[in-house]
C-alpha positions as a printed Julia matrix, in Angstrom:
132×3 Matrix{Float64}:
   0.11    0.09  -0.03
   1.78    2.88  -1.31
  -0.88    5.66  -1.46
  -3.21    7.5    0.76
  -6.62    6.01  -1.18
  -7.29    3.65   1.51
  -7.47    6.69   3.88
  -9.77    8.2    1.93
 -11.93    5.23   1.8
 -11.71    4.73   5.49
 -12.77    8.39   6.18
 -15.82    7.69   4.4
 -16.99    4.06   5.75
 -14.16    2.95   8.01
 -14.64    2.22  11.68
 -11.93    1.42  14.39
 -13.74   -0.64  17.19
 -12.89   -2.12  20.2
 -15.0    -4.82  21.89
 -14.89   -5.53  25.97
 -16.77   -8.9   26.64
 -17.17  -10.9   29.42
 -14.65  -14.0   29.43
 -14.43  -16.55  32.06
 -11.04  -18.03  31.64
  -8.75  -14.66  31.4
  -7.02  -12.94  34.01
  -9.54  -10.03  34.18
 -12.6   -12.11  33.67
 -13.14   -9.88  30.08
 -11.57  -10.25  26.85
 -10.38   -7.01  24.51
 -10.93   -7.52  20.85
  -9.82   -4.52  18.45
 -11.13   -4.66  15.11
 -10.75   -2.4   11.92
 -13.86   -2.46   9.47
 -14.91   -1.26   6.08
 -18.73   -1.45   4.97
 -19.75   -0.66   1.69
 -22.48   -1.77  -0.53
 -21.84   -3.57  -4.18
 -18.16   -3.77  -3.16
 -17.1    -7.25  -2.66
 -14.58   -6.97  -5.41
 -13.05   -3.65  -3.67
 -13.33   -5.01  -0.58
 -11.56   -8.15  -1.31
  -8.72   -6.09  -2.87
  -8.29   -4.6    0.48
  -8.18   -8.24   2.05
  -5.63   -9.22  -0.27
  -3.29   -6.02   0.25
  -3.76   -6.04   3.87
  -2.7   -10.03   3.73
  -5.12  -10.51   6.73
  -8.49  -10.11   7.28
 -12.03  -11.3    5.59
 -14.92  -10.14   3.4
 -18.42  -11.03   4.53
 -22.19  -10.54   3.45
 -23.61   -8.52   6.03
 -26.92   -8.36   4.08
 -27.83   -8.03   0.49
 -25.57   -6.42  -1.42
 -23.77   -4.96   1.71
 -20.41   -6.23   2.51
 -18.04   -5.89   5.46
 -14.29   -6.27   5.24
 -12.97   -6.81   8.8
  -9.38   -7.32  10.45
  -8.93   -8.69  13.92
  -5.78  -10.42  13.69
  -2.75   -8.49  15.48
  -0.51   -9.16  12.51
  -3.18   -7.67  10.08
  -3.59   -4.86  12.43
  -0.13   -4.09  12.82
  -0.35   -3.4    9.36
  -3.51   -1.34   9.17
  -1.25    1.26  12.05
   1.47    1.12   9.91
  -0.48    2.19   6.94
  -2.55    5.17   9.13
   0.7     6.17  10.48
   2.14    6.55   6.79
  -1.03    7.83   5.49
  -3.01    9.6    8.29
  -6.8     9.99   8.31
  -8.07   13.32   7.46
 -11.66   13.56   9.41
 -12.72   13.08  13.05
 -11.8     9.21  12.61
  -8.43   10.83  12.63
  -9.02   11.09  16.47
 -11.08    7.64  16.8
  -7.85    5.97  15.31
  -5.5     7.57  17.54
  -7.32    6.26  20.52
  -7.73    3.1   19.03
  -3.97    2.96  18.67
  -3.49    3.41  22.43
  -5.69    0.58  23.05
  -3.82   -1.15  20.2
  -0.71   -0.94  21.86
  -1.85   -0.96  25.57
  -2.9    -4.74  24.38
   0.34   -5.64  22.87
   2.01   -4.38  26.08
  -0.49   -6.72  28.15
  -1.87   -3.67  30.16
  -5.23   -5.17  29.39
  -4.53   -7.74  31.74
  -4.96   -5.94  35.05
  -7.84   -4.46  36.46
  -6.42   -0.72  36.02
  -5.38   -0.96  32.34
  -8.89   -2.47  31.87
 -10.6     0.47  33.05
  -7.88    3.01  31.21
  -9.29    1.01  28.11
 -12.89    1.35  28.95
 -12.31    5.07  29.3
 -10.4     5.68  25.99
 -13.27    3.21  24.3
 -15.81    5.78  24.76
 -13.6     8.38  22.79
 -13.71    6.17  19.77
 -16.24    6.64  17.01
 -18.34    9.1   19.65
 -21.77    9.95  18.42
 -21.75    6.79  15.5
């Protein structure tokens, strides 16, 4: 990925997502999952191309003619992070990405495995995609 076209596409149709769900067999009792998502009607070919460019993620059908590319593997998300650091977003999603990136780095550093880290992630999560 050598140009900014995916940044523009993400500004229009992308989302950075953090989910915190109960999970019994974890240190804190919760699982933190990060995802990068793109939804688009009639765009299976474009989203499949993006999946190929990133080298990770999947394209699924959400509903009739609505498709979603999602990436939730840390290897793939690392590539997504590098891309958006090289080609920054231009809309309010710039702030969402930066806050999501904080959570990504916290999880990589295993900070989500402490009660304090988990609470910090919950707080940051509220700043990602506000009003969406």
